[in-house]
Amino acid sequence: MTGANKGIGYGICKKLALNGVVVVLTARNEKRGLEAMERLKEFGLSDFVVFHQLDVTDPSSVTSLADFIKTRFGKLDILVTIFFPPFQNQIWKT
């Protein structure tokens, strides 16, 4: 789950975990991602959420996450991405 440290991404991550789905919470900022994990632990979701740093604009970061998922889980069943590139406003204007 990209962009899961705040806002709609955090909400989706929480809802999935509350329903028993194991979620890999990712965030560009490791500190913010770990803080989101701590908030989710307060809901008793420690068994359903793991954190991994991810910057979707950095190929080595994406590769690191892919390797982590393959090693820890074997595969990815669901991908939820909350990513708005810096040029998003240009897209909506066209």
N, CA, C and O atoms as a Tinker XYZ file with bonds, in Angstrom:
   376  protein
     1  N      0.849000   -1.162000    0.000000    73     2
     2  CA     0.000000    0.000000    0.000000    64     1     3
     3  C      0.890000    1.219000    0.000000    63     2     4     5
     4  O      1.572000    1.499000    0.986000    81     3
     5  N      0.887000    1.947000   -1.103000    73     3     6
     6  CA     1.712000    3.157000   -1.148000    64     5     7
     7  C      0.953000    4.320000   -0.521000    63     6     8     9
     8  O     -0.277000    4.320000   -0.476000    81     7
     9  N      1.691000    5.299000   -0.044000    73     7    10
    10  CA     1.074000    6.488000    0.530000    64     9    11
    11  C      0.201000    6.202000    1.733000    63    10    12    13
    12  O     -0.820000    6.863000    1.922000    81    11
    13  N      0.577000    5.236000    2.548000    73    11    14
    14  CA    -0.293000    4.766000    3.629000    64    13    15
    15  C      0.003000    5.391000    4.980000    63    14    16    17
    16  O     -0.566000    4.967000    5.986000    81    15
    17  N      0.871000    6.382000    5.031000    73    15    18
    18  CA     1.196000    6.957000    6.326000    64    17    19
    19  C      0.222000    8.055000    6.757000    63    18    20    21
    20  O      0.277000    8.511000    7.899000    81    19
    21  N     -0.678000    8.491000    5.849000    73    19    22
    22  CA    -1.636000    9.532000    6.234000    64    21    23
    23  C     -2.813000    9.534000    5.254000    63    22    24    25
    24  O     -2.779000    8.877000    4.213000    81    23
    25  N     -3.821000   10.266000    5.605000    73    23    26
    26  CA    -4.950000   10.492000    4.719000    64    25    27
    27  C     -5.685000    9.246000    4.274000    63    26    28    29
    28  O     -5.845000    8.295000    5.039000    81    27
    29  N     -6.130000    9.262000    3.026000    73    27    30
    30  CA    -6.920000    8.150000    2.488000    64    29    31
    31  C     -6.116000    6.851000    2.457000    63    30    32    33
    32  O     -6.672000    5.774000    2.673000    81    31
    33  N     -4.817000    6.944000    2.191000    73    31    34
    34  CA    -3.978000    5.739000    2.188000    64    33    35
    35  C     -3.941000    5.075000    3.552000    63    34    36    37
    36  O     -4.033000    3.852000    3.661000    81    35
    37  N     -3.807000    5.887000    4.592000    73    35    38
    38  CA    -3.813000    5.366000    5.963000    64    37    39
    39  C     -5.160000    4.727000    6.267000    63    38    40    41
    40  O     -5.225000    3.643000    6.845000    81    39
    41  N     -6.230000    5.400000    5.877000    73    39    42
    42  CA    -7.571000    4.876000    6.130000    64    41    43
    43  C     -7.819000    3.548000    5.444000    63    42    44    45
    44  O     -8.396000    2.639000    6.041000    81    43
    45  N     -7.391000    3.424000    4.202000    73    43    46
    46  CA    -7.554000    2.160000    3.464000    64    45    47
    47  C     -6.717000    1.065000    4.121000    63    46    48    49
    48  O     -7.178000   -0.064000    4.292000    81    47
    49  N     -5.497000    1.408000    4.484000    73    47    50
    50  CA    -4.610000    0.446000    5.148000    64    49    51
    51  C     -5.250000   -0.065000    6.439000    63    50    52    53
    52  O     -5.266000   -1.269000    6.694000    81    51
    53  N     -5.770000    0.840000    7.238000    73    51    54
    54  CA    -6.414000    0.478000    8.500000    64    53    55
    55  C     -7.623000   -0.420000    8.261000    63    54    56    57
    56  O     -7.791000   -1.429000    8.945000    81    55
    57  N     -8.455000   -0.063000    7.305000    73    55    58
    58  CA    -9.671000   -0.832000    7.022000    64    57    59
    59  C     -9.327000   -2.245000    6.547000    63    58    60    61
    60  O     -9.951000   -3.213000    6.980000    81    59
    61  N     -8.341000   -2.366000    5.661000    73    59    62
    62  CA    -7.921000   -3.688000    5.194000    64    61    63
    63  C     -7.414000   -4.536000    6.359000    63    62    64    65
    64  O     -7.787000   -5.700000    6.503000    81    63
    65  N     -6.561000   -3.935000    7.185000    73    63    66
    66  CA    -6.001000   -4.673000    8.325000    64    65    67
    67  C     -7.096000   -5.072000    9.315000    63    66    68    69
    68  O     -7.065000   -6.177000    9.857000    81    67
    69  N     -8.051000   -4.191000    9.551000    73    67    70
    70  CA    -9.163000   -4.520000   10.450000    64    69    71
    71  C     -9.975000   -5.700000    9.940000    63    70    72    73
    72  O    -10.639000   -6.393000   10.712000    81    71
    73  N     -9.915000   -5.925000    8.616000    73    71    74
    74  CA   -10.638000   -7.040000    8.010000    64    73    75
    75  C     -9.743000   -8.261000    7.806000    63    74    76    77
    76  O    -10.110000   -9.183000    7.077000    81    75
    77  N     -8.568000   -8.273000    8.448000    73    75    78
    78  CA    -7.708000   -9.446000    8.428000    64    77    79
    79  C     -6.764000   -9.556000    7.256000    63    78    80    81
    80  O     -6.140000  -10.599000    7.062000    81    79
    81  N     -6.644000   -8.494000    6.464000    73    79    82
    82  CA    -5.718000   -8.493000    5.333000    64    81    83
    83  C     -4.348000   -8.030000    5.826000    63    82    84    85
    84  O     -4.244000   -7.001000    6.494000    81    83
    85  N     -3.303000   -8.781000    5.501000    73    83    86
    86  CA    -1.950000   -8.363000    5.850000    64    85    87
    87  C     -1.526000   -7.285000    4.848000    63    86    88    89
    88  O     -1.563000   -7.493000    3.635000    81    87
    89  N     -1.129000   -6.144000    5.381000    73    87    90
    90  CA    -0.817000   -4.975000    4.567000    64    89    91
    91  C      0.649000   -4.587000    4.757000    63    90    92    93
    92  O      1.156000   -4.554000    5.878000    81    91
    93  N      1.320000   -4.295000    3.640000    73    91    94
    94  CA     2.658000   -3.709000    3.703000    64    93    95
    95  C      2.458000   -2.206000    3.554000    63    94    96    97
    96  O      2.212000   -1.711000    2.454000    81    95
    97  N      2.563000   -1.490000    4.656000    73    95    98
    98  CA     2.417000   -0.042000    4.675000    64    97    99
    99  C      3.722000    0.554000    4.178000    63    98   100   101
   100  O      4.792000    0.225000    4.690000    81    99
   101  N      3.643000    1.421000    3.191000    73    99   102
   102  CA     4.856000    2.067000    2.695000    64   101   103
   103  C      4.708000    3.577000    2.768000    63   102   104   105
   104  O      3.605000    4.123000    2.737000    81   103
   105  N      5.853000    4.228000    2.866000    73   103   106
   106  CA     5.916000    5.685000    2.875000    64   105   107
   107  C      7.307000    6.095000    2.427000    63   106   108   109
   108  O      8.281000    5.381000    2.664000    81   107
   109  N      7.397000    7.248000    1.779000    73   107   110
   110  CA     8.718000    7.771000    1.403000    64   109   111
   111  C      9.527000    8.090000    2.647000    63   110   112   113
   112  O     10.712000    7.771000    2.735000    81   111
   113  N      8.865000    8.729000    3.610000    73   111   114
   114  CA     9.528000    9.163000    4.828000    64   113   115
   115  C      9.428000    8.052000    5.868000    63   114   116   117
   116  O      8.342000    7.740000    6.357000    81   115
   117  N     10.561000    7.467000    6.194000    73   115   118
   118  CA    10.567000    6.328000    7.121000    64   117   119
   119  C      9.988000    6.692000    8.485000    63   118   120   121
   120  O      9.233000    5.911000    9.065000    81   119
   121  N     10.332000    7.862000    8.997000    73   119   122
   122  CA     9.829000    8.285000   10.309000    64   121   123
   123  C      8.302000    8.350000   10.300000    63   122   124   125
   124  O      7.658000    7.863000   11.229000    81   123
   125  N      7.722000    8.943000    9.267000    73   123   126
   126  CA     6.265000    9.053000    9.189000    64   125   127
   127  C      5.606000    7.684000    9.014000    63   126   128   129
   128  O      4.527000    7.429000    9.550000    81   127
   129  N      6.261000    6.822000    8.269000    73   127   130
   130  CA     5.734000    5.474000    8.100000    64   129   131
   131  C      5.709000    4.705000    9.405000    63   130   132   133
   132  O      4.735000    4.018000    9.712000    81   131
   133  N      6.784000    4.821000   10.173000    73   131   134
   134  CA     6.848000    4.137000   11.464000    64   133   135
   135  C      5.851000    4.735000   12.460000    63   134   136   137
   136  O      5.292000    4.016000   13.289000    81   135
   137  N      5.631000    6.038000   12.377000    73   135   138
   138  CA     4.619000    6.671000   13.230000    64   137   139
   139  C      3.224000    6.150000   12.884000    63   138   140   141
   140  O      2.409000    5.921000   13.779000    81   139
   141  N      2.948000    5.963000   11.606000    73   139   142
   142  CA     1.662000    5.398000   11.180000    64   141   143
   143  C      1.516000    3.978000   11.725000    63   142   144   145
   144  O      0.437000    3.584000   12.168000    81   143
   145  N      2.604000    3.217000   11.688000    73   143   146
   146  CA     2.575000    1.856000   12.241000    64   145   147
   147  C      2.218000    1.888000   13.727000    63   146   148   149
   148  O      1.425000    1.069000   14.191000    81   147
   149  N      2.792000    2.820000   14.468000    73   147   150
   150  CA     2.515000    2.930000   15.900000    64   149   151
   151  C      1.041000    3.249000   16.140000    63   150   152   153
   152  O      0.429000    2.714000   17.064000    81   151
   153  N      0.478000    4.115000   15.313000    73   151   154
   154  CA    -0.951000    4.436000   15.457000    64   153   155
   155  C     -1.812000    3.203000   15.196000    63   154   156   157
   156  O     -2.813000    2.985000   15.879000    81   155
   157  N     -1.427000    2.404000   14.215000    73   155   158
   158  CA    -2.190000    1.200000   13.890000    64   157   159
   159  C     -2.057000    0.143000   14.983000    63   158   160   161
   160  O     -2.987000   -0.632000   15.210000    81   159
   161  N     -0.923000    0.105000   15.654000    73   159   162
   162  CA    -0.740000   -0.840000   16.761000    64   161   163
   163  C     -1.737000   -0.573000   17.876000    63   162   164   165
   164  O     -2.153000   -1.496000   18.576000    81   163
   165  N     -2.123000    0.693000   18.042000    73   163   166
   166  CA    -3.096000    1.056000   19.071000    64   165   167
   167  C     -4.449000    0.390000   18.814000    63   166   168   169
   168  O     -5.256000    0.250000   19.733000    81   167
   169  N     -4.697000   -0.015000   17.578000    73   167   170
   170  CA    -5.933000   -0.711000   17.222000    64   169   171
   171  C     -5.755000   -2.228000   17.245000    63   170   172   173
   172  O     -6.649000   -2.970000   16.837000    81   171
   173  N     -4.595000   -2.685000   17.726000    73   171   174
   174  CA    -4.325000   -4.116000   17.800000    64   173   175
   175  C     -4.027000   -4.743000   16.452000    63   174   176   177
   176  O     -4.322000   -5.918000   16.237000    81   175
   177  N     -3.441000   -3.971000   15.535000    73   175   178
   178  CA    -3.216000   -4.454000   14.167000    64   177   179
   179  C     -1.773000   -4.863000   13.895000    63   178   180   181
   180  O     -1.380000   -4.997000   12.736000    81   179
   181  N     -0.987000   -5.059000   14.932000    73   179   182
   182  CA     0.430000   -5.405000   14.759000    64   181   183
   183  C      0.644000   -6.634000   13.887000    63   182   184   185
   184  O      1.620000   -6.700000   13.140000    81   183
   185  N     -0.255000   -7.604000   13.971000    73   183   186
   186  CA    -0.102000   -8.839000   13.196000    64   185   187
   187  C     -0.484000   -8.682000   11.733000    63   186   188   189
   188  O     -0.221000   -9.572000   10.924000    81   187
   189  N     -1.102000   -7.561000   11.387000    73   187   190
   190  CA    -1.615000   -7.392000   10.033000    64   189   191
   191  C     -0.925000   -6.299000    9.227000    63   190   192   193
   192  O     -1.215000   -6.130000    8.043000    81   191
   193  N     -0.018000   -5.554000    9.852000    73   191   194
   194  CA     0.633000   -4.454000    9.146000    64   193   195
   195  C      2.133000   -4.517000    9.364000    63   194   196   197
   196  O      2.602000   -4.642000   10.496000    81   195
   197  N      2.888000   -4.430000    8.266000    73   195   198
   198  CA     4.341000   -4.312000    8.337000    64   197   199
   199  C      4.738000   -3.080000    7.538000    63   198   200   201
   200  O      4.036000   -2.683000    6.608000    81   199
   201  N      5.851000   -2.484000    7.898000    73   199   202
   202  CA     6.309000   -1.269000    7.214000    64   201   203
   203  C      7.530000   -1.551000    6.361000    63   202   204   205
   204  O      8.405000   -2.339000    6.719000    81   203
   205  N      7.557000   -0.873000    5.209000    73   203   206
   206  CA     8.759000   -0.856000    4.372000    64   205   207
   207  C      8.830000    0.506000    3.701000    63   206   208   209
   208  O      7.842000    0.980000    3.139000    81   207
   209  N      9.991000    1.131000    3.759000    73   207   210
   210  CA    10.173000    2.434000    3.120000    64   209   211
   211  C     10.064000    2.268000    1.609000    63   210   212   213
   212  O     10.557000    1.286000    1.053000    81   211
   213  N      9.417000    3.230000    0.942000    73   211   214
   214  CA     9.276000    3.193000   -0.515000    64   213   215
   215  C      9.167000    4.591000   -1.077000    63   214   216   217
   216  O      8.347000    5.390000   -0.625000    81   215
   217  N      9.986000    4.880000   -2.052000    73   215   218
   218  CA     9.856000    6.089000   -2.871000    64   217   219
   219  C      9.579000    5.601000   -4.286000    63   218   220   221
   220  O     10.478000    5.095000   -4.959000    81   219
   221  N      8.339000    5.751000   -4.739000    73   219   222
   222  CA     7.952000    5.188000   -6.033000    64   221   223
   223  C      8.670000    5.839000   -7.211000    63   222   224   225
   224  O      8.628000    5.313000   -8.323000    81   223
   225  N      9.327000    6.974000   -6.983000    73   223   226
   226  CA    10.083000    7.618000   -8.056000    64   225   227
   227  C     11.532000    7.140000   -8.126000    63   226   228   229
   228  O     12.284000    7.565000   -9.003000    81   227
   229  N     11.923000    6.261000   -7.206000    73   227   230
   230  CA    13.299000    5.749000   -7.138000    64   229   231
   231  C     13.307000    4.257000   -7.475000    63   230   232   233
   232  O     12.838000    3.443000   -6.679000    81   231
   233  N     13.837000    3.887000   -8.654000    73   231   234
   234  CA    13.835000    2.479000   -9.054000    64   233   235
   235  C     14.474000    1.538000   -8.044000    63   234   236   237
   236  O     14.005000    0.412000   -7.883000    81   235
   237  N     15.525000    1.962000   -7.362000    73   235   238
   238  CA    16.173000    1.076000   -6.385000    64   237   239
   239  C     15.267000    0.860000   -5.168000    63   238   240   241
   240  O     15.291000   -0.211000   -4.561000    81   239
   241  N     14.484000    1.853000   -4.818000    73   239   242
   242  CA    13.535000    1.715000   -3.712000    64   241   243
   243  C     12.420000    0.740000   -4.084000    63   242   244   245
   244  O     12.002000   -0.075000   -3.262000    81   243
   245  N     11.946000    0.826000   -5.313000    73   243   246
   246  CA    10.904000   -0.090000   -5.797000    64   245   247
   247  C     11.434000   -1.519000   -5.825000    63   246   248   249
   248  O     10.740000   -2.453000   -5.422000    81   247
   249  N     12.664000   -1.684000   -6.303000    73   247   250
   250  CA    13.289000   -3.011000   -6.338000    64   249   251
   251  C     13.442000   -3.574000   -4.933000    63   250   252   253
   252  O     13.197000   -4.759000   -4.707000    81   251
   253  N     13.845000   -2.729000   -3.989000    73   251   254
   254  CA    13.999000   -3.167000   -2.604000    64   253   255
   255  C     12.674000   -3.665000   -2.037000    63   254   256   257
   256  O     12.637000   -4.690000   -1.357000    81   255
   257  N     11.586000   -2.946000   -2.313000    73   255   258
   258  CA    10.275000   -3.380000   -1.834000    64   257   259
   259  C      9.867000   -4.696000   -2.493000    63   258   260   261
   260  O      9.358000   -5.594000   -1.823000    81   259
   261  N     10.088000   -4.812000   -3.789000    73   259   262
   262  CA     9.729000   -6.049000   -4.500000    64   261   263
   263  C     10.484000   -7.243000   -3.917000    63   262   264   265
   264  O      9.903000   -8.310000   -3.716000    81   263
   265  N     11.762000   -7.064000   -3.649000    73   263   266
   266  CA    12.564000   -8.136000   -3.046000    64   265   267
   267  C     12.037000   -8.492000   -1.657000    63   266   268   269
   268  O     11.953000   -9.668000   -1.303000    81   267
   269  N     11.686000   -7.480000   -0.879000    73   267   270
   270  CA    11.139000   -7.699000    0.464000    64   269   271
   271  C      9.850000   -8.513000    0.398000    63   270   272   273
   272  O      9.680000   -9.474000    1.148000    81   271
   273  N      8.951000   -8.131000   -0.491000    73   271   274
   274  CA     7.674000   -8.835000   -0.623000    64   273   275
   275  C      7.890000  -10.275000   -1.068000    63   274   276   277
   276  O      7.270000  -11.197000   -0.539000    81   275
   277  N      8.769000  -10.459000   -2.041000    73   275   278
   278  CA     9.035000  -11.809000   -2.542000    64   277   279
   279  C      9.625000  -12.692000   -1.439000    63   278   280   281
   280  O      9.234000  -13.850000   -1.292000    81   279
   281  N     10.561000  -12.147000   -0.668000    73   279   282
   282  CA    11.207000  -12.909000    0.398000    64   281   283
   283  C     10.254000  -13.196000    1.550000    63   282   284   285
   284  O     10.202000  -14.318000    2.054000    81   283
   285  N      9.505000  -12.187000    1.966000    73   283   286
   286  CA     8.650000  -12.324000    3.157000    64   285   287
   287  C      7.325000  -13.030000    2.875000    63   286   288   289
   288  O      6.837000  -13.802000    3.701000    81   287
   289  N      6.741000  -12.759000    1.691000    73   287   290
   290  CA     5.403000  -13.271000    1.412000    64   289   291
   291  C      5.320000  -14.193000    0.198000    63   290   292   293
   292  O      4.340000  -14.920000    0.034000    81   291
   293  N      6.333000  -14.166000   -0.642000    73   291   294
   294  CA     6.331000  -15.004000   -1.837000    64   293   295
   295  C      5.668000  -14.352000   -3.039000    63   294   296   297
   296  O      6.074000  -14.573000   -4.180000    81   295
   297  N      4.636000  -13.539000   -2.775000    73   295   298
   298  CA     3.927000  -12.876000   -3.872000    64   297   299
   299  C      3.097000  -11.731000   -3.310000    63   298   300   301
   300  O      2.968000  -11.561000   -2.098000    81   299
   301  N      2.545000  -10.960000   -4.224000    73   299   302
   302  CA     1.673000   -9.850000   -3.877000    64   301   303
   303  C      0.284000  -10.163000   -4.411000    63   302   304   305
   304  O      0.124000  -10.444000   -5.599000    81   303
   305  N     -0.718000  -10.117000   -3.547000    73   303   306
   306  CA    -2.086000  -10.407000   -3.973000    64   305   307
   307  C     -2.839000   -9.156000   -4.401000    63   306   308   309
   308  O     -3.596000   -9.185000   -5.371000    81   307
   309  N     -2.638000   -8.071000   -3.689000    73   307   310
   310  CA    -3.363000   -6.824000   -3.944000    64   309   311
   311  C     -2.369000   -5.669000   -3.909000    63   310   312   313
   312  O     -1.501000   -5.624000   -3.038000    81   311
   313  N     -2.490000   -4.741000   -4.846000    73   311   314
   314  CA    -1.684000   -3.524000   -4.819000    64   313   315
   315  C     -2.634000   -2.338000   -4.786000    63   314   316   317
   316  O     -3.461000   -2.163000   -5.681000    81   315
   317  N     -2.508000   -1.530000   -3.747000    73   315   318
   318  CA    -3.266000   -0.282000   -3.660000    64   317   319
   319  C     -2.237000    0.826000   -3.668000    63   318   320   321
   320  O     -1.362000    0.876000   -2.804000    81   319
   321  N     -2.340000    1.714000   -4.640000    73   319   322
   322  CA    -1.358000    2.782000   -4.739000    64   321   323
   323  C     -2.032000    4.139000   -4.641000    63   322   324   325
   324  O     -2.955000    4.453000   -5.393000    81   323
   325  N     -1.558000    4.924000   -3.710000    73   323   326
   326  CA    -2.016000    6.294000   -3.531000    64   325   327
   327  C     -0.797000    7.154000   -3.868000    63   326   328   329
   328  O      0.015000    7.466000   -2.997000    81   327
   329  N     -0.684000    7.525000   -5.117000    73   327   330
   330  CA     0.486000    8.269000   -5.583000    64   329   331
   331  C      0.033000    9.371000   -6.507000    63   330   332   333
   332  O     -0.645000    9.129000   -7.506000    81   331
   333  N      0.410000   10.569000   -6.167000    73   331   334
   334  CA     0.082000   11.717000   -6.997000    64   333   335
   335  C      1.382000   12.388000   -7.407000    63   334   336   337
   336  O      2.014000   13.068000   -6.599000    81   335
   337  N      1.781000   12.202000   -8.656000    73   335   338
   338  CA     3.056000   12.777000   -9.097000    64   337   339
   339  C      3.034000   14.299000   -9.020000    63   338   340   341
   340  O      1.965000   14.910000   -9.029000    81   339
   341  N      4.216000   14.912000   -8.946000    73   339   342
   342  CA     4.300000   16.370000   -8.826000    64   341   343
   343  C      3.582000   17.113000   -9.952000    63   342   344   345
   344  O      3.169000   18.259000   -9.772000    81   343
   345  N      3.433000   16.485000  -11.084000    73   343   346
   346  CA     2.800000   17.154000  -12.223000    64   345   347
   347  C      1.305000   16.870000  -12.304000    63   346   348   349
   348  O      0.704000   17.085000  -13.356000    81   347
   349  N      0.696000   16.398000  -11.239000    73   347   350
   350  CA    -0.710000   15.998000  -11.266000    64   349   351
   351  C     -1.623000   17.140000  -11.708000    63   350   352   353
   352  O     -2.593000   16.903000  -12.428000    81   351
   353  N     -1.332000   18.369000  -11.291000    73   351   354
   354  CA    -2.204000   19.477000  -11.675000    64   353   355
   355  C     -2.201000   19.697000  -13.173000    63   354   356   357
   356  O     -3.206000   20.126000  -13.739000    81   355
   357  N     -1.092000   19.412000  -13.816000    73   355   358
   358  CA    -1.024000   19.546000  -15.268000    64   357   359
   359  C     -1.909000   18.535000  -15.963000    63   358   360   361
   360  O     -2.485000   18.824000  -17.012000    81   359
   361  N     -2.021000   17.352000  -15.384000    73   359   362
   362  CA    -2.845000   16.290000  -15.980000    64   361   363
   363  C     -4.301000   16.723000  -15.988000    63   362   364   365
   364  O     -4.991000   16.566000  -16.995000    81   363
   365  N     -4.776000   17.269000  -14.869000    73   363   366
   366  CA    -6.188000   17.629000  -14.759000    64   365   367
   367  C     -6.547000   18.836000  -15.617000    63   366   368   369
   368  O     -7.717000   19.015000  -15.955000    81   367
   369  N     -5.579000   19.663000  -15.975000    73   367   370
   370  CA    -5.849000   20.845000  -16.773000    64   369   371
   371  C     -5.999000   20.551000  -18.253000    63   370   372   373
   372  O     -6.547000   21.371000  -18.990000    81   371
   373  N     -5.516000   19.378000  -18.710000    73   371   374
   374  CA    -5.556000   19.077000  -20.138000    64   373   375
   375  C     -6.888000   18.531000  -20.567000    63   374   376
   376  O     -7.081000   18.228000  -21.744000    81   375
